[in-house]
mmCIF file of C-alpha atoms in Angstrom:
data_model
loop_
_atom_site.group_PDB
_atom_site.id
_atom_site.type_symbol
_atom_site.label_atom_id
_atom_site.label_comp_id
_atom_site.label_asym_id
_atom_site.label_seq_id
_atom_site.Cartn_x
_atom_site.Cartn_y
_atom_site.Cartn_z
ATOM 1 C CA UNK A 1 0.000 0.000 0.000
ATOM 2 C CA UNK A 2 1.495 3.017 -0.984
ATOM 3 C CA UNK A 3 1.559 6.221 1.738
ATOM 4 C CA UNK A 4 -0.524 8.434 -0.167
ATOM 5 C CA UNK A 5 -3.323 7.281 -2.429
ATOM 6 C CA UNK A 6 -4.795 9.682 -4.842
ATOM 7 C CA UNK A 7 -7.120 8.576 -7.625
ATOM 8 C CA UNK A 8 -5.643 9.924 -10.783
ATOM 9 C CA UNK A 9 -9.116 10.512 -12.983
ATOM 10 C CA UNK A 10 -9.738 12.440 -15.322
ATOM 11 C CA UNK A 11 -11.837 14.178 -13.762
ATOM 12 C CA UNK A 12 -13.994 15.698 -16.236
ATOM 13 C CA UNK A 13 -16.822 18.501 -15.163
ATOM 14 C CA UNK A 14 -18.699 21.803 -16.786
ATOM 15 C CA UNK A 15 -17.774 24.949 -15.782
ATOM 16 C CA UNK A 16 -19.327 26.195 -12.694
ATOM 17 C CA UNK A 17 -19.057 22.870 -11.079
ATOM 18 C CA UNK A 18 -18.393 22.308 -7.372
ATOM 19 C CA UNK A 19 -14.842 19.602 -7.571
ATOM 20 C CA UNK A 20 -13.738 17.126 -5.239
ATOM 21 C CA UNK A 21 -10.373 16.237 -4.514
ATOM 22 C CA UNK A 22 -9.608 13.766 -2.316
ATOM 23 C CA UNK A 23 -6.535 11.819 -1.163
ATOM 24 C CA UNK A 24 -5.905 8.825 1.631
ATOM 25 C CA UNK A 25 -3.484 8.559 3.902
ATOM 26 C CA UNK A 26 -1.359 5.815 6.074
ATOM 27 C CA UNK A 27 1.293 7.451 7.605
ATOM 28 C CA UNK A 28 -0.460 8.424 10.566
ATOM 29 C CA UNK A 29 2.928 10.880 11.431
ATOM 30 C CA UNK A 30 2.193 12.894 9.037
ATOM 31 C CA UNK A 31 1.213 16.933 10.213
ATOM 32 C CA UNK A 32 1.254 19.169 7.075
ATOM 33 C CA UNK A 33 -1.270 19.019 4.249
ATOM 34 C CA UNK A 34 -0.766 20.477 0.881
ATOM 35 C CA UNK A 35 -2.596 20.953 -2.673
ATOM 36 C CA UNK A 36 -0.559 21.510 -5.473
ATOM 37 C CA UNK A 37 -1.535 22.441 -8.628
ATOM 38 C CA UNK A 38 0.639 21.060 -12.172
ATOM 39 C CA UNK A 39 -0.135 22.681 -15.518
ATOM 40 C CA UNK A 40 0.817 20.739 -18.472
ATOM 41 C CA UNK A 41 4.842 21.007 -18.809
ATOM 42 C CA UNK A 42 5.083 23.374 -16.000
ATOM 43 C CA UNK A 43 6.412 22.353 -12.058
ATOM 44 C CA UNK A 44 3.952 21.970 -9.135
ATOM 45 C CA UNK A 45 2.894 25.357 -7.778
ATOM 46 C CA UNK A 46 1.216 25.519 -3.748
ATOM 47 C CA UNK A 47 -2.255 25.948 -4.062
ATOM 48 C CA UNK A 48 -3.541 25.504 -0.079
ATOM 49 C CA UNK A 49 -1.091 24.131 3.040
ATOM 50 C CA UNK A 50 -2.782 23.397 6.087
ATOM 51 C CA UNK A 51 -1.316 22.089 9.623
ATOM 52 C CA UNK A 52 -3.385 19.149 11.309
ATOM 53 C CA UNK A 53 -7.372 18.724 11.280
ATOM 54 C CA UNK A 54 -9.448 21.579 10.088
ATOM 55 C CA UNK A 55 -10.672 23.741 7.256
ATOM 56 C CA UNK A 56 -9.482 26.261 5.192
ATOM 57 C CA UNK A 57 -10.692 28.333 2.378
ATOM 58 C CA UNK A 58 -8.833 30.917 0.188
ATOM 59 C CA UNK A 59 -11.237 32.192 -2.606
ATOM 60 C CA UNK A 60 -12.639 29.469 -4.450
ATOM 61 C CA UNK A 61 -10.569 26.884 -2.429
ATOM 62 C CA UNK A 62 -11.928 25.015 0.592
ATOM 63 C CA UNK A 63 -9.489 22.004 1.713
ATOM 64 C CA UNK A 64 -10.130 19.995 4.760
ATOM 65 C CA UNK A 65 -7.942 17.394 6.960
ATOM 66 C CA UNK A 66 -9.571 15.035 8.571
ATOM 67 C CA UNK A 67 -6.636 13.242 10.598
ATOM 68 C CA UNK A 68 -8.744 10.541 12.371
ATOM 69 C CA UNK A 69 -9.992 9.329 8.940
ATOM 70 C CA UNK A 70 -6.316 9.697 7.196
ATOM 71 C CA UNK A 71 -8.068 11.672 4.876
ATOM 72 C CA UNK A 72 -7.799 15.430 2.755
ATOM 73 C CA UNK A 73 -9.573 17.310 0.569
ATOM 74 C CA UNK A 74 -9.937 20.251 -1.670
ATOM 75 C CA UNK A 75 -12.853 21.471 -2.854
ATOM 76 C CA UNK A 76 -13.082 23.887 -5.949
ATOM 77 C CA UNK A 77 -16.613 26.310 -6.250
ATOM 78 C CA UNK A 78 -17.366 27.576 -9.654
ATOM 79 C CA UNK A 79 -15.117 25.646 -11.331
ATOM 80 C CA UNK A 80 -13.334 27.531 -14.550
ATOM 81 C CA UNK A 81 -11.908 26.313 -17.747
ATOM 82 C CA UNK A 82 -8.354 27.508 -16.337
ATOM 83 C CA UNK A 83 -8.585 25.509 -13.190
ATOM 84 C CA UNK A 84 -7.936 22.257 -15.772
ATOM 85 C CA UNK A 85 -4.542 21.014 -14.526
ATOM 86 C CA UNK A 86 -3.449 18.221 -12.268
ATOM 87 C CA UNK A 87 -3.849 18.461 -8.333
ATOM 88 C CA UNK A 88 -1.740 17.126 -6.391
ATOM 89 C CA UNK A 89 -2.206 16.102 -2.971
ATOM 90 C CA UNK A 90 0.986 16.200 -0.602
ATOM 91 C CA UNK A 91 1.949 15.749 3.181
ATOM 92 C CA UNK A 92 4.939 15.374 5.354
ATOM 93 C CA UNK A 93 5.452 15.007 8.914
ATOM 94 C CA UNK A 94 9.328 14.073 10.706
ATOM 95 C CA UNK A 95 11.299 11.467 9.174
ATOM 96 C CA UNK A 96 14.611 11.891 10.889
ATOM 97 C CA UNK A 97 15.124 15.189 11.520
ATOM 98 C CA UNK A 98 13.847 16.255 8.172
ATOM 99 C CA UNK A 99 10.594 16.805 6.517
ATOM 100 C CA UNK A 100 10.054 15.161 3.355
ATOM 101 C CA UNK A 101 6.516 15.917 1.637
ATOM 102 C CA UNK A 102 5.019 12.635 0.186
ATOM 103 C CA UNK A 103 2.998 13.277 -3.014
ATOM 104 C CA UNK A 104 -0.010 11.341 -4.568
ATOM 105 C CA UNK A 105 -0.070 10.787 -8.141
ATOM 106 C CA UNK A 106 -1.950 13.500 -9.081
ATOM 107 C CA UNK A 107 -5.845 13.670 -10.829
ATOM 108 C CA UNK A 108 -6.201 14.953 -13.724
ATOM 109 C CA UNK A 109 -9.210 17.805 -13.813
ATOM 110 C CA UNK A 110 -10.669 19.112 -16.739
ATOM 111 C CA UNK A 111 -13.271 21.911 -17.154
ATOM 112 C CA UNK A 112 -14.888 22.434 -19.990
ATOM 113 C CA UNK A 113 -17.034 24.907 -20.792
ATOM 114 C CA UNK B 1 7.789 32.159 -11.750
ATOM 115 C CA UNK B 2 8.224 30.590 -8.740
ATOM 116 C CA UNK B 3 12.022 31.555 -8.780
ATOM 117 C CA UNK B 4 14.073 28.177 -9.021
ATOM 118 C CA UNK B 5 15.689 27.811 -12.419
ATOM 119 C CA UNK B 6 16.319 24.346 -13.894
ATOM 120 C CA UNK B 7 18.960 23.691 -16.589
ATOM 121 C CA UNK B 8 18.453 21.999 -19.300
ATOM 122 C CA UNK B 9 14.875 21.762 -19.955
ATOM 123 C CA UNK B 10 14.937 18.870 -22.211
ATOM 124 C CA UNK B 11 17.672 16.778 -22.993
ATOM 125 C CA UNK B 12 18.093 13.486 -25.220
ATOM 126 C CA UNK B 13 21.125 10.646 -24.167
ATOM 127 C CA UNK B 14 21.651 7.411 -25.069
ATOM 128 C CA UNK B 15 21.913 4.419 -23.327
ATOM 129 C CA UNK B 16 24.900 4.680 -21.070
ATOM 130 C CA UNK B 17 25.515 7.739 -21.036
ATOM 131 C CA UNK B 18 26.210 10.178 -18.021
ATOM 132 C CA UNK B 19 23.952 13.323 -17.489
ATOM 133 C CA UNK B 20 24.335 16.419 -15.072
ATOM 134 C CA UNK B 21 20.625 18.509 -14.708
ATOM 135 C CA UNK B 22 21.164 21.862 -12.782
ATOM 136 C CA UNK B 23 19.202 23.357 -10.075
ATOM 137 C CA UNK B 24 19.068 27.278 -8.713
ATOM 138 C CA UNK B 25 17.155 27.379 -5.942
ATOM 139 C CA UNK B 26 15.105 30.917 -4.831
ATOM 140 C CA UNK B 27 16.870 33.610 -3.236
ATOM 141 C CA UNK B 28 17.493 33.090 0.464
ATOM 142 C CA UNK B 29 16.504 29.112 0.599
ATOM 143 C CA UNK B 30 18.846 26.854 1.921
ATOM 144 C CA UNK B 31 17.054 23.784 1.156
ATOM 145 C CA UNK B 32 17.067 21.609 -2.457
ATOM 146 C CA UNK B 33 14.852 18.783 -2.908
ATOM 147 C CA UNK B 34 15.077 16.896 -6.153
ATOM 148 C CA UNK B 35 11.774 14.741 -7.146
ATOM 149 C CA UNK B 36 11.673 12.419 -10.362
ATOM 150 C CA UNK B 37 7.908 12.607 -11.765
ATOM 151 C CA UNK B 38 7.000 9.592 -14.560
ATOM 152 C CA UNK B 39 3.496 8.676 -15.742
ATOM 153 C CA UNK B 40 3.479 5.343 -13.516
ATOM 154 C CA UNK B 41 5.114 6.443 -10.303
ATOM 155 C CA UNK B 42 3.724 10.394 -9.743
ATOM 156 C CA UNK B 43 6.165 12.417 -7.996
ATOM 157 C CA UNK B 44 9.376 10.279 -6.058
ATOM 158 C CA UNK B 45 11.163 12.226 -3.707
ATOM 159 C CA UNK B 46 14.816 11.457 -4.485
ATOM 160 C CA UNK B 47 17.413 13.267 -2.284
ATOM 161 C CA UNK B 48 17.552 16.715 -0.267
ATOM 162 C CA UNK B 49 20.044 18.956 0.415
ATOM 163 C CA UNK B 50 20.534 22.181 3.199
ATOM 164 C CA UNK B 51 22.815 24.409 3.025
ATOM 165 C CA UNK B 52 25.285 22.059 1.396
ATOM 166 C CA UNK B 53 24.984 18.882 3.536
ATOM 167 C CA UNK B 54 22.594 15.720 2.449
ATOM 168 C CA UNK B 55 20.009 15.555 5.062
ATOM 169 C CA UNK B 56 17.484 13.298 3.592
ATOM 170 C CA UNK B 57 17.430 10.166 0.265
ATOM 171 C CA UNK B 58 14.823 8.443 -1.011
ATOM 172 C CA UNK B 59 14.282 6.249 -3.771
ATOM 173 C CA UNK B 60 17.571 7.145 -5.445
ATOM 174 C CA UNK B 61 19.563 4.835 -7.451
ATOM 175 C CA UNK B 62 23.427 4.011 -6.692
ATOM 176 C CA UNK B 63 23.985 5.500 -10.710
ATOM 177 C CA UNK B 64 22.610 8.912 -9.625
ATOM 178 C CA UNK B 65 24.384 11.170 -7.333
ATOM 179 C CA UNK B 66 23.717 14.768 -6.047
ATOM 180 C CA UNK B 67 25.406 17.906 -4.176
ATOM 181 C CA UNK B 68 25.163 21.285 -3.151
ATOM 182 C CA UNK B 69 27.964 23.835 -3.554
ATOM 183 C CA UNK B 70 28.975 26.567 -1.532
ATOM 184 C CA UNK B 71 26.323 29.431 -3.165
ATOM 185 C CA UNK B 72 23.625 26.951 -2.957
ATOM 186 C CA UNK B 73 23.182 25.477 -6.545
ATOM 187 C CA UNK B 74 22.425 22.018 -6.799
ATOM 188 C CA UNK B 75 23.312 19.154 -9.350
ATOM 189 C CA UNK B 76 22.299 15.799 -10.121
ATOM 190 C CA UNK B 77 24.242 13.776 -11.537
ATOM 191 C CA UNK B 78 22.539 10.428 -13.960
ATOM 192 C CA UNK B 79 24.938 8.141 -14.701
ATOM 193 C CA UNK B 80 24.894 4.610 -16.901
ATOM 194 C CA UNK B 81 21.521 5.837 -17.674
ATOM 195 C CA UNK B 82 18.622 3.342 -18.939
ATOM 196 C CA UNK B 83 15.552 3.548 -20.743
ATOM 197 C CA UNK B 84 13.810 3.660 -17.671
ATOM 198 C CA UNK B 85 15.494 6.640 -16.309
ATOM 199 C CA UNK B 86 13.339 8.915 -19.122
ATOM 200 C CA UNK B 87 11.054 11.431 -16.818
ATOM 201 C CA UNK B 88 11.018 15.039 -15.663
ATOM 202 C CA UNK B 89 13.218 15.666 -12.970
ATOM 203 C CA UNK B 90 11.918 18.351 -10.933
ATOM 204 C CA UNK B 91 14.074 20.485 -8.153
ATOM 205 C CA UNK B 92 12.753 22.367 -5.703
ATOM 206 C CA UNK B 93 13.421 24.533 -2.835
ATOM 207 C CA UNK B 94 12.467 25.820 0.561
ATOM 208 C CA UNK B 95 13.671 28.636 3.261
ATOM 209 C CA UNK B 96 13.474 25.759 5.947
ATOM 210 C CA UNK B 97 13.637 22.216 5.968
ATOM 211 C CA UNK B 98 10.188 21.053 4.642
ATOM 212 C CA UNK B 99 7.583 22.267 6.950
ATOM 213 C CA UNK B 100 6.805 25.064 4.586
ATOM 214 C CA UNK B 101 6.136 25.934 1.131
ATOM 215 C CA UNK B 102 8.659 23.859 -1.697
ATOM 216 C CA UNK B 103 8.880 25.887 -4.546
ATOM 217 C CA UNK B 104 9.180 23.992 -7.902
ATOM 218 C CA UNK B 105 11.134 24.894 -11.257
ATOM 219 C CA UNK B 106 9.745 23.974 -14.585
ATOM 220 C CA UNK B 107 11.819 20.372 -14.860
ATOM 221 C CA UNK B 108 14.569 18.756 -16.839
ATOM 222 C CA UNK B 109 12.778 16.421 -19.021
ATOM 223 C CA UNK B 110 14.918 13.874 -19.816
ATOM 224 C CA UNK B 111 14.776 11.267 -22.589
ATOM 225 C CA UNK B 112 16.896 7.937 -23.090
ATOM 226 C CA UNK B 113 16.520 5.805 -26.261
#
């Protein structure tokens, strides 16, 4: 079983469209949560980064930890054409005396419009 | 532009052959991660640096090799490469060591045949 398990789609929705994101977890050490977001041929950019259980939202972006369930997600609201990229999900906690994020495989999301 | 440049952005070896990808990380951060992202596997987390010492490996193979010089560029080294070796070699850097934010560069895509 691998440490982080992401279902990698597509994901395929119309625009406007509440998306979920969701990722499991076994590593039950682990204390940061992170979305990333890939465009095609570009690196990963930080999309949300949250520390233990909870919510957060930042404009369209709600993601939520759930650390009893090993479980994260990230929820999009009116979904646009531009928010088609690949999300990743990633988390790290201490791994001998150094913080290592783990990263899920990624889903694919496309909008179309 | 998240600020970490990656050198070359696509490059095509042979079998056997020995490769060097370069990595400037942003400004001010001391640590350099590099990650290895293929369709199959998602994003492996391969070795990190901080400020110039190797504090954390992963999944790296015994051909590939890494450092950190004195004014904080990093390089990783691919040697007796394989076909299997072809992916996008990401780097990425932080201010700490992996609590916060990584910030990615665009990749080294490298291809084998």
């Amino acid at each position: 079983q691998k440490e982080v398990e992401q279902d990698p789609g597509p994901l395929s929705v119309p625009e406007g469209a509440i998306v979920s994101l969701n990722c499991t977890y076994s590593n039950s050490a682990f204390q940061y949560f992170m979305w990333y977001r890939q465009y095609s041929r570009k690196g990963p950019e930080l999309l949300m980064y949250t520390y233990s259980s909870g919510n957060k939202e930042d404009g369209r972006f709600t993601a939520q930890v759930d650390k009893s369930s090993k479980y994260i997600s990230l929820f999009i609201r009116d979904s646009q054409p531009s928010d088609s990229a690949t999300y990743l999900c990633a988390m790290n906690g201490p791994s001998g005396g150094s913080y290592i994020p783990t990263f899920g495989r990624g889903t694919s999301l496309i909008v179309h419009p | 532009d998240s600020g970490v440049t990656q050198t070359p952005k696509h490059l095509i070896t042979a079998t056997g052959q020995r490769v060097t990808l370069r990595c400037s990380p942003r400004s001010g951060d001391l640590s350099v991660y590099w990650y290895q992202q293929s369709l199959d596997q998602g994003l492996q987390f391969l070795i990190q640096y901080y400020n110039g010492e190797e504090r954390a490996k992963g999944n790296i193979l015994e051909r590939f090799s890494a450092q950190q010089f004195p004014d904080l560029h990093s390089e990783l080294n691919l040697s007796s490469l394989e076909l299997g070796d072809s992916a996008l070699y990401f780097c990425a850097s932080s201010a700490g060591q992996g609590t916060g934010e990584l910030f990615f560069g665009e990749g080294s895509r490298l291809t084998v045949l």
